[in-house]
Tab-separated table of C-alpha atoms and ligand atoms in Angstrom:
chain	number	residue	atom	x	y	z
J	12	MET	CA	-34.303	-46.948	27.399
J	13	ARG	CA	-35.708	-50.237	28.160
J	14	TYR	CA	-38.802	-50.077	30.517
J	15	PHE	CA	-41.050	-53.085	32.102
J	16	GLY	CA	-44.625	-52.483	32.321
J	17	SER	CA	-46.004	-48.838	33.411
J	18	VAL	CA	-43.264	-46.227	34.947
J	19	TYR	CA	-44.672	-43.706	37.254
J	20	ARG	CA	-42.752	-40.461	38.023
J	21	PRO	CA	-43.553	-37.103	40.077
J	22	PRO	CA	-44.845	-33.895	37.765
J	23	SER	CA	-41.463	-32.483	38.481
J	24	GLU	CA	-39.993	-35.243	36.746
J	25	ALA	CA	-41.176	-34.611	33.708
J	26	TYR	CA	-37.641	-33.795	32.090
J	27	SER	CA	-35.349	-36.377	33.913
J	28	LEU	CA	-34.020	-39.546	32.553
J	29	ILE	CA	-35.964	-42.281	33.907
J	30	VAL	CA	-34.171	-45.615	34.863
J	31	GLN	CA	-35.690	-48.518	36.677
J	32	VAL	CA	-33.512	-49.838	39.382
J	33	THR	CA	-36.418	-51.642	40.750
J	34	TYR	CA	-40.079	-53.142	39.238
J	35	GLY	CA	-43.253	-52.198	41.121
J	36	CYS	CA	-43.361	-51.498	44.738
J	37	SER	CA	-42.547	-53.225	47.668
J	38	HIS	CA	-45.473	-52.231	49.558
J	39	ASN	CA	-48.019	-52.556	46.777
J	40	THR	CA	-51.139	-52.672	49.091
J	41	CYS	CA	-52.458	-49.362	49.567
J	42	ALA	CA	-56.127	-49.686	49.260
J	43	PHE	CA	-56.428	-47.043	46.415
J	44	CYS	CA	-53.425	-47.516	44.556
J	45	SER	CA	-53.075	-49.090	41.137
J	46	MET	CA	-49.906	-47.941	40.148
J	47	TYR	CA	-47.960	-51.352	39.930
J	48	LYS	CA	-50.748	-54.014	40.137
J	49	GLU	CA	-49.435	-55.326	37.214
J	50	LYS	CA	-46.117	-56.510	38.637
J	51	HIS	CA	-44.435	-57.862	41.500
J	52	PHE	CA	-41.865	-56.339	43.151
J	53	ALA	CA	-38.461	-57.082	41.883
J	54	LEU	CA	-35.035	-55.537	41.873
J	55	ARG	CA	-34.050	-54.903	38.791
J	56	PRO	CA	-30.350	-56.846	37.774
J	57	LEU	CA	-27.784	-54.280	38.352
J	58	GLU	CA	-25.813	-54.851	34.958
J	59	GLU	CA	-29.105	-54.205	33.185
J	60	VAL	CA	-29.565	-50.903	35.518
J	61	LEU	CA	-25.688	-49.949	34.109
J	62	GLU	CA	-26.349	-50.920	30.896
J	63	ASP	CA	-29.050	-48.262	30.642
J	64	PHE	CA	-26.937	-45.540	31.599
J	65	GLU	CA	-24.271	-46.188	29.391
J	66	MET	CA	-27.530	-46.577	26.640
J	67	ALA	CA	-28.579	-42.930	27.669
J	68	ARG	CA	-25.126	-41.684	27.818
J	69	LYS	CA	-24.776	-42.283	23.782
J	70	THR	CA	-28.398	-40.861	23.022
J	71	TYR	CA	-28.737	-37.840	24.786
J	72	ARG	CA	-26.221	-35.027	24.913
J	73	LYS	CA	-27.662	-33.743	28.070
J	74	VAL	CA	-28.994	-35.346	31.119
J	75	GLY	CA	-29.673	-32.468	33.659
J	76	ARG	CA	-31.713	-34.713	36.073
J	77	VAL	CA	-32.378	-38.645	37.084
J	78	PHE	CA	-35.293	-39.971	38.314
J	79	LEU	CA	-34.585	-43.818	39.640
J	80	ALA	CA	-38.093	-45.528	39.031
J	81	ASP	CA	-39.967	-47.641	40.003
J	82	GLY	CA	-41.925	-47.239	43.256
J	83	ASP	CA	-38.963	-47.978	46.114
J	84	ALA	CA	-35.520	-47.110	44.619
J	85	LEU	CA	-34.240	-47.122	47.829
J	86	VAL	CA	-35.048	-50.497	49.162
J	87	ARG	CA	-31.758	-51.477	47.290
J	88	LYS	CA	-28.578	-52.751	49.338
J	89	ALA	CA	-26.799	-49.642	49.813
J	90	GLN	CA	-23.397	-50.714	48.339
J	91	GLU	CA	-25.299	-51.354	45.368
J	92	LEU	CA	-26.825	-47.876	44.928
J	93	TYR	CA	-23.445	-46.516	45.956
J	94	VAL	CA	-22.569	-48.411	42.395
J	95	ILE	CA	-25.751	-46.794	40.768
J	96	LEU	CA	-24.892	-43.039	42.133
J	97	ASP	CA	-21.256	-43.372	41.030
J	98	ARG	CA	-21.805	-44.390	37.583
J	99	ILE	CA	-24.470	-41.563	37.007
J	100	ARG	CA	-21.722	-39.240	38.184
J	101	GLU	CA	-18.998	-40.704	35.994
J	102	LEU	CA	-21.299	-40.952	32.921
J	103	PHE	CA	-23.125	-37.181	33.625
J	104	PRO	CA	-21.210	-34.790	34.734
J	105	GLU	CA	-23.690	-32.447	34.003
J	106	CYS	CA	-26.478	-34.004	35.929
J	107	GLU	CA	-27.230	-31.593	38.848
J	108	ARG	CA	-30.073	-33.839	40.952
J	109	VAL	CA	-30.822	-37.618	41.403
J	110	THR	CA	-34.010	-38.400	42.867
J	111	CYS	CA	-36.191	-41.616	43.526
J	112	TYR	CA	-39.419	-42.207	45.478
J	113	ALA	CA	-38.883	-43.865	49.018
J	114	SER	CA	-40.867	-45.729	50.788
J	115	PRO	CA	-40.912	-45.200	55.525
J	116	SER	CA	-39.869	-48.553	54.853
J	117	SER	CA	-36.989	-48.507	53.069
J	118	ILE	CA	-35.887	-45.510	54.936
J	119	GLN	CA	-36.380	-46.930	58.048
J	120	ILE	CA	-33.745	-50.152	56.845
J	121	ARG	CA	-30.935	-47.344	55.789
J	122	THR	CA	-28.849	-46.401	58.540
J	123	GLU	CA	-28.176	-42.937	58.824
J	124	GLU	CA	-24.444	-43.160	57.646
J	125	GLU	CA	-25.981	-44.945	54.311
J	126	LEU	CA	-28.166	-42.306	54.280
J	127	ARG	CA	-25.456	-39.563	54.174
J	128	THR	CA	-23.174	-41.578	51.885
J	129	LEU	CA	-26.232	-41.322	49.364
J	130	ARG	CA	-26.571	-37.693	49.441
J	131	GLU	CA	-22.872	-37.424	48.977
J	132	LYS	CA	-22.558	-39.534	46.108
J	133	GLY	CA	-25.498	-37.555	44.475
J	134	LEU	CA	-28.841	-38.404	45.974
J	135	THR	CA	-30.483	-35.130	46.108
J	136	MET	CA	-33.991	-35.731	46.960
J	137	VAL	CA	-36.426	-38.457	47.865
J	138	TYR	CA	-40.350	-38.470	47.236
J	139	MET	CA	-41.956	-40.391	49.931
J	140	GLY	CA	-45.862	-40.703	50.161
J	141	LEU	CA	-47.588	-39.896	53.677
J	142	GLU	CA	-51.541	-40.106	51.824
J	143	SER	CA	-52.920	-39.002	55.103
J	144	GLY	CA	-51.528	-37.658	58.992
J	145	SER	CA	-54.410	-39.724	60.484
J	146	ASP	CA	-53.589	-43.166	62.107
J	147	GLN	CA	-57.403	-43.963	61.219
J	148	VAL	CA	-57.119	-42.827	57.378
J	149	LEU	CA	-53.831	-44.919	57.430
J	150	GLN	CA	-54.892	-48.062	58.380
J	151	LYS	CA	-58.276	-48.193	56.684
J	152	MET	CA	-56.436	-47.442	53.753
J	153	ASN	CA	-53.677	-50.200	54.650
J	154	LYS	CA	-50.549	-48.070	54.269
J	155	GLY	CA	-48.710	-50.262	56.260
J	156	HIS	CA	-47.480	-47.736	58.710
J	157	THR	CA	-48.839	-45.026	61.256
J	158	ALA	CA	-48.448	-41.425	61.035
J	159	ALA	CA	-45.602	-41.274	63.382
J	160	GLU	CA	-43.574	-43.764	61.344
J	161	ILE	CA	-43.461	-41.955	58.300
J	162	ILE	CA	-42.876	-38.496	60.325
J	163	ALA	CA	-39.473	-40.186	62.097
J	164	ALA	CA	-38.675	-41.188	58.283
J	165	GLY	CA	-39.355	-37.908	56.717
J	166	GLN	CA	-37.242	-36.357	59.410
J	167	LYS	CA	-34.092	-39.007	58.984
J	168	VAL	CA	-34.346	-38.232	55.577
J	169	ARG	CA	-33.807	-34.739	55.720
J	170	ARG	CA	-31.360	-35.061	58.938
J	171	CYS	CA	-29.007	-36.680	56.405
J	172	GLY	CA	-28.957	-33.707	54.039
J	173	ILE	CA	-31.452	-35.229	51.488
J	174	ALA	CA	-34.251	-33.388	50.663
J	175	LEU	CA	-37.859	-34.016	51.135
J	176	SER	CA	-40.918	-34.202	48.828
J	177	VAL	CA	-44.052	-35.429	50.667
J	178	THR	CA	-47.199	-36.163	49.235
J	179	ALA	CA	-50.688	-36.519	50.955
J	180	ILE	CA	-54.167	-37.626	49.297
J	181	THR	CA	-57.158	-35.130	49.742
J	182	GLY	CA	-60.563	-36.694	50.195
J	183	LEU	CA	-58.685	-39.905	51.276
J	184	GLY	CA	-60.863	-39.870	54.809
J	185	GLY	CA	-64.174	-39.232	52.903
J	186	PRO	CA	-66.763	-36.907	54.662
J	187	GLU	CA	-66.658	-38.733	57.777
J	188	LEU	CA	-63.086	-37.763	58.552
J	189	LEU	CA	-62.925	-35.009	56.497
J	190	ARG	CA	-61.566	-33.196	59.368
J	191	GLU	CA	-59.687	-35.349	60.972
J	192	HIS	CA	-57.622	-35.869	57.795
J	193	ALA	CA	-56.999	-32.407	57.097
J	194	VAL	CA	-55.696	-31.267	60.525
J	195	GLU	CA	-53.756	-34.883	60.859
J	196	THR	CA	-52.056	-34.324	57.664
J	197	ALA	CA	-51.122	-30.785	58.584
J	198	ARG	CA	-49.446	-31.705	61.629
J	199	ALA	CA	-47.731	-34.292	60.157
J	200	PHE	CA	-46.042	-31.980	57.146
J	201	ASN	CA	-45.241	-29.133	59.745
J	202	ALA	CA	-43.565	-32.034	61.853
J	203	MET	CA	-41.583	-33.180	58.835
J	204	ASN	CA	-41.503	-29.627	57.448
J	205	PRO	CA	-40.470	-31.124	53.970
J	206	GLU	CA	-38.737	-29.073	50.991
J	207	TYR	CA	-41.716	-29.768	49.205
J	208	ILE	CA	-45.566	-30.446	50.034
J	209	GLY	CA	-47.443	-31.916	46.970
J	210	MET	CA	-51.171	-32.410	47.246
J	211	LEU	CA	-53.006	-35.033	45.083
J	212	THR	CA	-57.084	-35.517	44.790
J	213	LEU	CA	-58.465	-38.670	45.330
J	214	MET	CA	-59.265	-40.921	41.975
J	215	VAL	CA	-60.718	-43.953	42.273
J	216	GLU	CA	-58.907	-46.453	40.170
J	217	PRO	CA	-60.205	-50.208	39.122
J	218	GLY	CA	-59.308	-52.558	40.231
J	219	THR	CA	-58.091	-51.530	43.952
J	220	PRO	CA	-60.093	-52.114	46.976
J	221	LEU	CA	-61.416	-49.022	47.003
J	222	TYR	CA	-63.242	-49.536	43.777
J	223	ASP	CA	-64.993	-51.828	45.704
J	224	TRP	CA	-66.052	-50.242	48.774
J	225	VAL	CA	-66.867	-47.234	46.541
J	226	ARG	CA	-69.586	-49.438	44.317
J	227	ALA	CA	-70.695	-51.258	47.612
J	228	GLY	CA	-70.984	-47.815	49.305
J	229	GLN	CA	-68.762	-48.572	51.933
J	230	PHE	CA	-66.939	-45.620	51.128
J	231	GLN	CA	-68.093	-42.111	50.212
J	232	LEU	CA	-66.179	-39.953	48.061
J	233	LEU	CA	-65.845	-36.406	48.662
J	234	THR	CA	-67.654	-33.694	46.665
J	235	THR	CA	-66.107	-30.681	44.809
J	236	GLN	CA	-67.086	-28.512	47.689
J	237	GLN	CA	-66.142	-31.076	50.335
J	238	VAL	CA	-63.039	-31.239	48.497
J	239	LEU	CA	-61.820	-27.299	48.749
J	240	GLU	CA	-62.917	-27.720	52.608
J	241	GLU	CA	-60.894	-29.762	53.465
J	242	THR	CA	-58.218	-28.070	51.583
J	243	LYS	CA	-58.789	-24.975	53.369
J	244	LEU	CA	-59.154	-26.786	56.600
J	245	LEU	CA	-55.406	-27.935	55.274
J	246	VAL	CA	-54.026	-24.982	54.143
J	247	GLU	CA	-55.346	-23.228	57.752
J	248	GLN	CA	-53.310	-25.303	59.432
J	249	LEU	CA	-50.199	-25.513	58.042
J	250	ASP	CA	-47.117	-24.114	59.888
J	251	THR	CA	-44.050	-25.359	57.852
J	252	PRO	CA	-41.502	-22.432	56.681
J	253	GLY	CA	-39.572	-22.648	53.665
J	254	SER	CA	-41.929	-25.564	52.369
J	255	VAL	CA	-43.276	-25.445	48.537
J	256	PHE	CA	-46.663	-26.385	48.237
J	257	ARG	CA	-48.059	-27.627	44.890
J	258	MET	CA	-51.616	-28.977	44.347
J	259	ASN	CA	-50.822	-28.928	40.561
J	260	HIS	CA	-51.378	-32.519	39.889
J	261	ALA	CA	-53.946	-33.835	37.196
J	262	SER	CA	-56.183	-35.166	40.053
J	263	ASN	CA	-56.836	-31.752	41.668
J	264	TYR	CA	-60.019	-29.485	40.677
J	265	LEU	CA	-58.137	-26.567	41.984
J	266	ASN	CA	-54.495	-25.945	40.836
J	267	LEU	CA	-52.582	-23.892	44.238
J	268	ARG	CA	-48.890	-22.971	44.625
J	269	GLY	CA	-47.033	-21.298	47.279
J	270	THR	CA	-43.990	-21.120	49.776
J	271	LEU	CA	-44.966	-21.476	53.017
J	272	ASN	CA	-45.879	-19.551	55.267
J	273	GLN	CA	-45.397	-16.371	53.636
J	274	ASP	CA	-48.144	-17.415	50.934
J	275	ARG	CA	-50.382	-19.360	53.336
J	276	GLU	CA	-52.865	-16.532	53.146
J	277	ALA	CA	-53.423	-15.969	49.556
J	278	MET	CA	-53.600	-19.772	48.603
J	279	LEU	CA	-56.774	-19.341	51.301
J	280	ALA	CA	-57.893	-16.355	49.670
J	281	GLU	CA	-57.561	-18.772	46.286
J	282	VAL	CA	-59.283	-21.627	47.745
J	283	GLN	CA	-61.832	-19.330	49.091
J	284	ARG	CA	-63.026	-17.606	45.722
J	285	ALA	CA	-62.915	-21.312	44.406
J	286	LEU	CA	-65.435	-21.933	47.271
J	287	ASP	CA	-67.335	-19.111	46.616
J	288	GLY	CA	-67.918	-20.244	43.062
J	289	GLN	CA	-65.357	-17.267	41.803
J	290	THR	CA	-63.120	-20.016	39.995
J	291	GLU	CA	-63.238	-22.250	37.153
J	292	LEU	CA	-62.264	-25.915	38.812
J	293	LYS	CA	-61.223	-28.708	36.932
J	294	PRO	CA	-64.098	-30.593	34.979
J	295	GLU	CA	-64.099	-34.023	36.370
J	296	GLY	CA	-63.541	-35.651	33.000
J	297	TRP	CA	-60.102	-33.896	32.626
J	298	ARG	CA	-58.950	-34.903	36.084
J	299	ALA	CA	-56.414	-37.765	35.602
J	300	LEU	CA	-53.584	-39.601	37.665
C	415	LIG	S1	-49.436	-45.990	47.504
C	415	LIG	FE1	-47.125	-45.982	47.264
C	415	LIG	S2	-46.557	-47.555	48.665
C	415	LIG	FE2	-48.790	-47.621	48.449
C	415	LIG	S3	-49.199	-49.284	46.981
C	415	LIG	FE3	-48.969	-47.540	45.492
C	415	LIG	S4	-46.514	-47.181	45.196
C	415	LIG	FE4	-47.099	-48.659	47.110
């Protein structure tokens, strides 16, 4: 396949065919994110996108899953997304799911009719970054949206029959906003009731504003103990029946997984064991993004 620059995908898309339909992220200013700093956001020419799918058909015997990269595939015109999804269906009748990242802005600009049509044409799930349910944290991190806007975008996606996977980042409020970040993030998850919740743990990447803030002493990172305390607070507040909770990203010190609400107590017990020093945590040097 032909790729431009670094390509990112959620952990659950490890075995998917990945095709870039956009380059970079349409927002690209979150203070903690270095993912697409090397490229300006652009739409990839449609013909090239379709060619990649044709090349993949010739290369792979079975394509069960497709992930449309980069950061915000949903921002393309609905008509172009229809063409892409139709071609996927034509070429890969065996394909069970098509997913992509979606920003709150790209969800906002799509009408509900367009989202429903995208679902009918095979877009099964979108991944959206909440990062935090706290407006203070979102503003500080330059997310470009309030929690209410992100929640509304998530609810819209679900209303239109598209499954939703939402991620947030432990530690994003620093010690100062630890409690608010945990409680408000849980509240936002509860309001969206997404199919999947993914928790990452903050890592500081060179080349980001956050990196400079940390170096200048303007932002304090959580200790491992505080990360666990924040996780405990968050899980305690979660009330989102049916959501699959995953904290199994390379950035996490502790892996946690369960279905809410039934596994909440078991997950809390695991966090408590870690807080009590009875669980081995991922060493700092093994963490990655
Ligand atoms: S966190 Fe997401 S929205 Fe923010 S700059 Fe990175 S890719 Fe873009």
